[in-house]
Amino acid sequence: MIRIRTVVIGLAVGTLALSACGGEGPAEGDRGQTAAEWVACSTTMVVGDVASVSPSARHKGRISVTVEATEWLKPVRGERRITLDVVDPGATDTPRQVKPGQHLLIAVPERDSLEPGVFRGDQLRLERARIKKALPASETTKCPYPWASSSS
């Protein structure tokens, strides 16, 4: 009985927390931000197919990812093919490794020392919906510390 009560109380607290932030709680890859903050703190959010991945020519621990864009989320329009220089998410979490041929959503953070959000499959669909819902609020949301770039 005590276990069930603890679970019910935990669910109620979680529901209240989401309600307090307008139902727009943290997104999966956002490190504790609201969805609007996550979108505001991202320079690029694009869905597409990975054409190539190589070590970055600029910095160790980064990769150069070329994506054939199928849908732009932020900005709303962009090139059909884009190359992004990002922190390698696979360096710290092998399942997050970006590989040619993958269909994914990649969210590039404003602060270039942070890993991008990388989403595939069902997670891609969920995060795309969350991003689209948060886009209007993100336009008036300032990217807070510690996610803002040091030049902001």
PDB file of C-alpha atoms in Angstrom:
ATOM      1  CA  MET A   1       0.000   0.000   0.000  1.00  0.00           C
ATOM      2  CA  ILE A   2       2.821   2.412   0.880  1.00  0.00           C
ATOM      3  CA  ARG A   3       4.563   1.693  -2.457  1.00  0.00           C
ATOM      4  CA  ILE A   4       1.400   2.437  -4.419  1.00  0.00           C
ATOM      5  CA  ARG A   5       0.840   5.666  -2.489  1.00  0.00           C
ATOM      6  CA  THR A   6       4.458   6.726  -3.176  1.00  0.00           C
ATOM      7  CA  VAL A   7       4.028   6.086  -6.894  1.00  0.00           C
ATOM      8  CA  VAL A   8       0.713   8.000  -6.984  1.00  0.00           C
ATOM      9  CA  ILE A   9       2.253  10.940  -5.125  1.00  0.00           C
ATOM     10  CA  GLY A  10       5.261  10.911  -7.485  1.00  0.00           C
ATOM     11  CA  LEU A  11       2.978  10.946 -10.534  1.00  0.00           C
ATOM     12  CA  ALA A  12       0.928  13.787  -9.064  1.00  0.00           C
ATOM     13  CA  VAL A  13       4.053  15.860  -8.385  1.00  0.00           C
ATOM     14  CA  GLY A  14       5.305  15.235 -11.932  1.00  0.00           C
ATOM     15  CA  THR A  15       1.951  16.256 -13.400  1.00  0.00           C
ATOM     16  CA  LEU A  16       1.925  19.438 -11.326  1.00  0.00           C
ATOM     17  CA  ALA A  17       5.460  20.262 -12.465  1.00  0.00           C
ATOM     18  CA  LEU A  18       4.459  19.908 -16.114  1.00  0.00           C
ATOM     19  CA  SER A  19       1.321  21.986 -15.536  1.00  0.00           C
ATOM     20  CA  ALA A  20       3.353  24.723 -13.871  1.00  0.00           C
ATOM     21  CA  CYS A  21       5.376  25.163 -17.045  1.00  0.00           C
ATOM     22  CA  GLY A  22       2.343  25.110 -19.322  1.00  0.00           C
ATOM     23  CA  GLY A  23       2.698  21.442 -20.201  1.00  0.00           C
ATOM     24  CA  GLU A  24       5.913  22.273 -21.993  1.00  0.00           C
ATOM     25  CA  GLY A  25       8.312  20.555 -19.656  1.00  0.00           C
ATOM     26  CA  PRO A  26      11.838  19.608 -20.583  1.00  0.00           C
ATOM     27  CA  ALA A  27      12.373  17.927 -23.896  1.00  0.00           C
ATOM     28  CA  GLU A  28      14.329  14.679 -24.080  1.00  0.00           C
ATOM     29  CA  GLY A  29      17.716  16.143 -25.035  1.00  0.00           C
ATOM     30  CA  ASP A  30      17.546  19.574 -23.518  1.00  0.00           C
ATOM     31  CA  ARG A  31      19.424  19.131 -20.219  1.00  0.00           C
ATOM     32  CA  GLY A  32      16.650  20.569 -18.007  1.00  0.00           C
ATOM     33  CA  GLN A  33      15.321  23.429 -20.101  1.00  0.00           C
ATOM     34  CA  THR A  34      11.711  24.041 -20.988  1.00  0.00           C
ATOM     35  CA  ALA A  35      10.897  23.181 -24.582  1.00  0.00           C
ATOM     36  CA  ALA A  36      10.774  26.907 -25.480  1.00  0.00           C
ATOM     37  CA  GLU A  37      14.227  27.451 -23.916  1.00  0.00           C
ATOM     38  CA  TRP A  38      15.604  24.419 -25.746  1.00  0.00           C
ATOM     39  CA  VAL A  39      14.385  25.770 -29.090  1.00  0.00           C
ATOM     40  CA  ALA A  40      15.583  29.301 -28.249  1.00  0.00           C
ATOM     41  CA  CYS A  41      19.008  27.901 -27.337  1.00  0.00           C
ATOM     42  CA  SER A  42      19.352  25.965 -30.613  1.00  0.00           C
ATOM     43  CA  THR A  43      20.774  27.493 -33.765  1.00  0.00           C
ATOM     44  CA  THR A  44      19.708  24.675 -36.074  1.00  0.00           C
ATOM     45  CA  MET A  45      16.994  22.028 -35.799  1.00  0.00           C
ATOM     46  CA  VAL A  46      16.714  19.915 -38.918  1.00  0.00           C
ATOM     47  CA  VAL A  47      15.348  16.509 -39.901  1.00  0.00           C
ATOM     48  CA  GLY A  48      17.105  14.580 -42.628  1.00  0.00           C
ATOM     49  CA  ASP A  49      19.301  11.747 -43.771  1.00  0.00           C
ATOM     50  CA  VAL A  50      22.957  11.648 -42.795  1.00  0.00           C
ATOM     51  CA  ALA A  51      25.040  11.675 -45.983  1.00  0.00           C
ATOM     52  CA  SER A  52      28.453  11.614 -44.332  1.00  0.00           C
ATOM     53  CA  VAL A  53      30.235  11.847 -40.985  1.00  0.00           C
ATOM     54  CA  SER A  54      33.926  12.599 -40.480  1.00  0.00           C
ATOM     55  CA  PRO A  55      36.167  13.922 -37.728  1.00  0.00           C
ATOM     56  CA  SER A  56      36.066  17.707 -37.605  1.00  0.00           C
ATOM     57  CA  ALA A  57      38.950  19.478 -39.274  1.00  0.00           C
ATOM     58  CA  ARG A  58      38.613  22.243 -36.662  1.00  0.00           C
ATOM     59  CA  HIS A  59      38.647  20.538 -33.252  1.00  0.00           C
ATOM     60  CA  LYS A  60      39.261  17.181 -31.590  1.00  0.00           C
ATOM     61  CA  GLY A  61      36.106  15.570 -30.160  1.00  0.00           C
ATOM     62  CA  ARG A  62      33.898  17.107 -32.826  1.00  0.00           C
ATOM     63  CA  ILE A  63      32.439  15.683 -36.020  1.00  0.00           C
ATOM     64  CA  SER A  64      31.440  17.126 -39.353  1.00  0.00           C
ATOM     65  CA  VAL A  65      27.963  15.824 -40.255  1.00  0.00           C
ATOM     66  CA  THR A  66      26.459  16.359 -43.702  1.00  0.00           C
ATOM     67  CA  VAL A  67      22.663  16.081 -43.706  1.00  0.00           C
ATOM     68  CA  GLU A  68      20.299  15.895 -46.665  1.00  0.00           C
ATOM     69  CA  ALA A  69      17.517  17.988 -45.118  1.00  0.00           C
ATOM     70  CA  THR A  70      13.950  16.771 -45.490  1.00  0.00           C
ATOM     71  CA  GLU A  71      12.413  19.217 -42.997  1.00  0.00           C
ATOM     72  CA  TRP A  72      13.684  22.432 -41.446  1.00  0.00           C
ATOM     73  CA  LEU A  73      12.349  23.351 -38.003  1.00  0.00           C
ATOM     74  CA  LYS A  74      14.751  26.135 -37.014  1.00  0.00           C
ATOM     75  CA  PRO A  75      15.332  28.175 -39.026  1.00  0.00           C
ATOM     76  CA  VAL A  76      12.149  27.475 -40.993  1.00  0.00           C
ATOM     77  CA  ARG A  77      14.096  27.244 -44.259  1.00  0.00           C
ATOM     78  CA  GLY A  78      17.575  26.197 -45.190  1.00  0.00           C
ATOM     79  CA  GLU A  79      19.736  24.492 -47.750  1.00  0.00           C
ATOM     80  CA  ARG A  80      18.830  21.052 -49.051  1.00  0.00           C
ATOM     81  CA  ARG A  81      22.264  19.823 -47.920  1.00  0.00           C
ATOM     82  CA  ILE A  82      23.942  21.183 -44.794  1.00  0.00           C
ATOM     83  CA  THR A  83      27.218  20.344 -43.077  1.00  0.00           C
ATOM     84  CA  LEU A  84      27.304  20.828 -39.317  1.00  0.00           C
ATOM     85  CA  ASP A  85      30.413  20.885 -37.116  1.00  0.00           C
ATOM     86  CA  VAL A  86      29.255  19.606 -33.704  1.00  0.00           C
ATOM     87  CA  VAL A  87      30.502  17.934 -30.529  1.00  0.00           C
ATOM     88  CA  ASP A  88      30.481  14.173 -31.186  1.00  0.00           C
ATOM     89  CA  PRO A  89      27.545  12.747 -29.174  1.00  0.00           C
ATOM     90  CA  GLY A  90      28.901   9.226 -29.778  1.00  0.00           C
ATOM     91  CA  ALA A  91      32.124  10.029 -27.899  1.00  0.00           C
ATOM     92  CA  THR A  92      30.305   9.859 -24.552  1.00  0.00           C
ATOM     93  CA  ASP A  93      27.331   7.657 -25.471  1.00  0.00           C
ATOM     94  CA  THR A  94      27.891   5.044 -28.201  1.00  0.00           C
ATOM     95  CA  PRO A  95      24.151   4.567 -28.953  1.00  0.00           C
ATOM     96  CA  ARG A  96      24.001   8.287 -29.857  1.00  0.00           C
ATOM     97  CA  GLN A  97      26.727   7.885 -32.489  1.00  0.00           C
ATOM     98  CA  VAL A  98      25.802   9.546 -35.786  1.00  0.00           C
ATOM     99  CA  LYS A  99      26.302   7.322 -38.840  1.00  0.00           C
ATOM    100  CA  PRO A 100      25.770   7.745 -42.581  1.00  0.00           C
ATOM    101  CA  GLY A 101      22.345   6.556 -43.725  1.00  0.00           C
ATOM    102  CA  GLN A 102      20.546   7.399 -40.483  1.00  0.00           C
ATOM    103  CA  HIS A 103      17.332   9.424 -40.641  1.00  0.00           C
ATOM    104  CA  LEU A 104      17.402  11.780 -37.674  1.00  0.00           C
ATOM    105  CA  LEU A 105      16.514  15.094 -36.127  1.00  0.00           C
ATOM    106  CA  ILE A 106      19.580  17.009 -35.025  1.00  0.00           C
ATOM    107  CA  ALA A 107      19.314  20.026 -32.735  1.00  0.00           C
ATOM    108  CA  VAL A 108      22.506  22.098 -32.653  1.00  0.00           C
ATOM    109  CA  PRO A 109      22.927  24.086 -29.431  1.00  0.00           C
ATOM    110  CA  GLU A 110      23.836  27.764 -29.477  1.00  0.00           C
ATOM    111  CA  ARG A 111      26.773  27.067 -27.161  1.00  0.00           C
ATOM    112  CA  ASP A 112      29.216  25.161 -29.339  1.00  0.00           C
ATOM    113  CA  SER A 113      30.762  23.237 -26.427  1.00  0.00           C
ATOM    114  CA  LEU A 114      27.495  21.322 -25.861  1.00  0.00           C
ATOM    115  CA  GLU A 115      26.505  18.107 -27.641  1.00  0.00           C
ATOM    116  CA  PRO A 116      23.677  18.308 -30.147  1.00  0.00           C
ATOM    117  CA  GLY A 117      20.362  16.613 -29.523  1.00  0.00           C
ATOM    118  CA  VAL A 118      20.123  13.595 -31.832  1.00  0.00           C
ATOM    119  CA  PHE A 119      16.787  11.797 -32.216  1.00  0.00           C
ATOM    120  CA  ARG A 120      15.699   8.831 -34.325  1.00  0.00           C
ATOM    121  CA  GLY A 121      12.515   6.780 -34.806  1.00  0.00           C
ATOM    122  CA  ASP A 122       9.699   7.351 -32.309  1.00  0.00           C
ATOM    123  CA  GLN A 123      11.874   9.794 -30.371  1.00  0.00           C
ATOM    124  CA  LEU A 124      12.291  11.887 -33.542  1.00  0.00           C
ATOM    125  CA  ARG A 125       8.515  12.098 -33.992  1.00  0.00           C
ATOM    126  CA  LEU A 126       7.944  13.064 -30.357  1.00  0.00           C
ATOM    127  CA  GLU A 127      10.643  15.732 -30.320  1.00  0.00           C
ATOM    128  CA  ARG A 128       9.573  17.164 -33.700  1.00  0.00           C
ATOM    129  CA  ALA A 129       6.053  17.642 -32.319  1.00  0.00           C
ATOM    130  CA  ARG A 130       7.429  19.218 -29.126  1.00  0.00           C
ATOM    131  CA  ILE A 131       9.636  21.599 -31.128  1.00  0.00           C
ATOM    132  CA  LYS A 132       6.789  22.661 -33.420  1.00  0.00           C
ATOM    133  CA  LYS A 133       4.566  23.352 -30.422  1.00  0.00           C
ATOM    134  CA  ALA A 134       7.324  25.350 -28.686  1.00  0.00           C
ATOM    135  CA  LEU A 135       8.406  27.424 -31.721  1.00  0.00           C
ATOM    136  CA  PRO A 136       6.010  30.367 -31.122  1.00  0.00           C
ATOM    137  CA  ALA A 137       7.019  30.732 -27.452  1.00  0.00           C
ATOM    138  CA  SER A 138      10.708  30.337 -28.317  1.00  0.00           C
ATOM    139  CA  GLU A 139      10.593  33.508 -30.410  1.00  0.00           C
ATOM    140  CA  THR A 140      10.169  35.589 -27.245  1.00  0.00           C
ATOM    141  CA  THR A 141      12.290  33.390 -24.982  1.00  0.00           C
ATOM    142  CA  LYS A 142      15.871  34.369 -24.196  1.00  0.00           C
ATOM    143  CA  CYS A 143      18.382  31.544 -24.040  1.00  0.00           C
ATOM    144  CA  PRO A 144      19.394  31.377 -20.354  1.00  0.00           C
ATOM    145  CA  TYR A 145      22.771  30.637 -18.834  1.00  0.00           C
ATOM    146  CA  PRO A 146      24.390  28.042 -18.983  1.00  0.00           C
ATOM    147  CA  TRP A 147      23.044  27.175 -22.449  1.00  0.00           C
ATOM    148  CA  ALA A 148      23.688  30.524 -24.112  1.00  0.00           C
ATOM    149  CA  SER A 149      26.848  30.959 -26.108  1.00  0.00           C
ATOM    150  CA  SER A 150      29.573  32.920 -24.380  1.00  0.00           C
ATOM    151  CA  SER A 151      29.220  35.646 -27.039  1.00  0.00           C
ATOM    152  CA  SER A 152      25.486  36.225 -26.276  1.00  0.00           C
TER     153      SER A 152
END
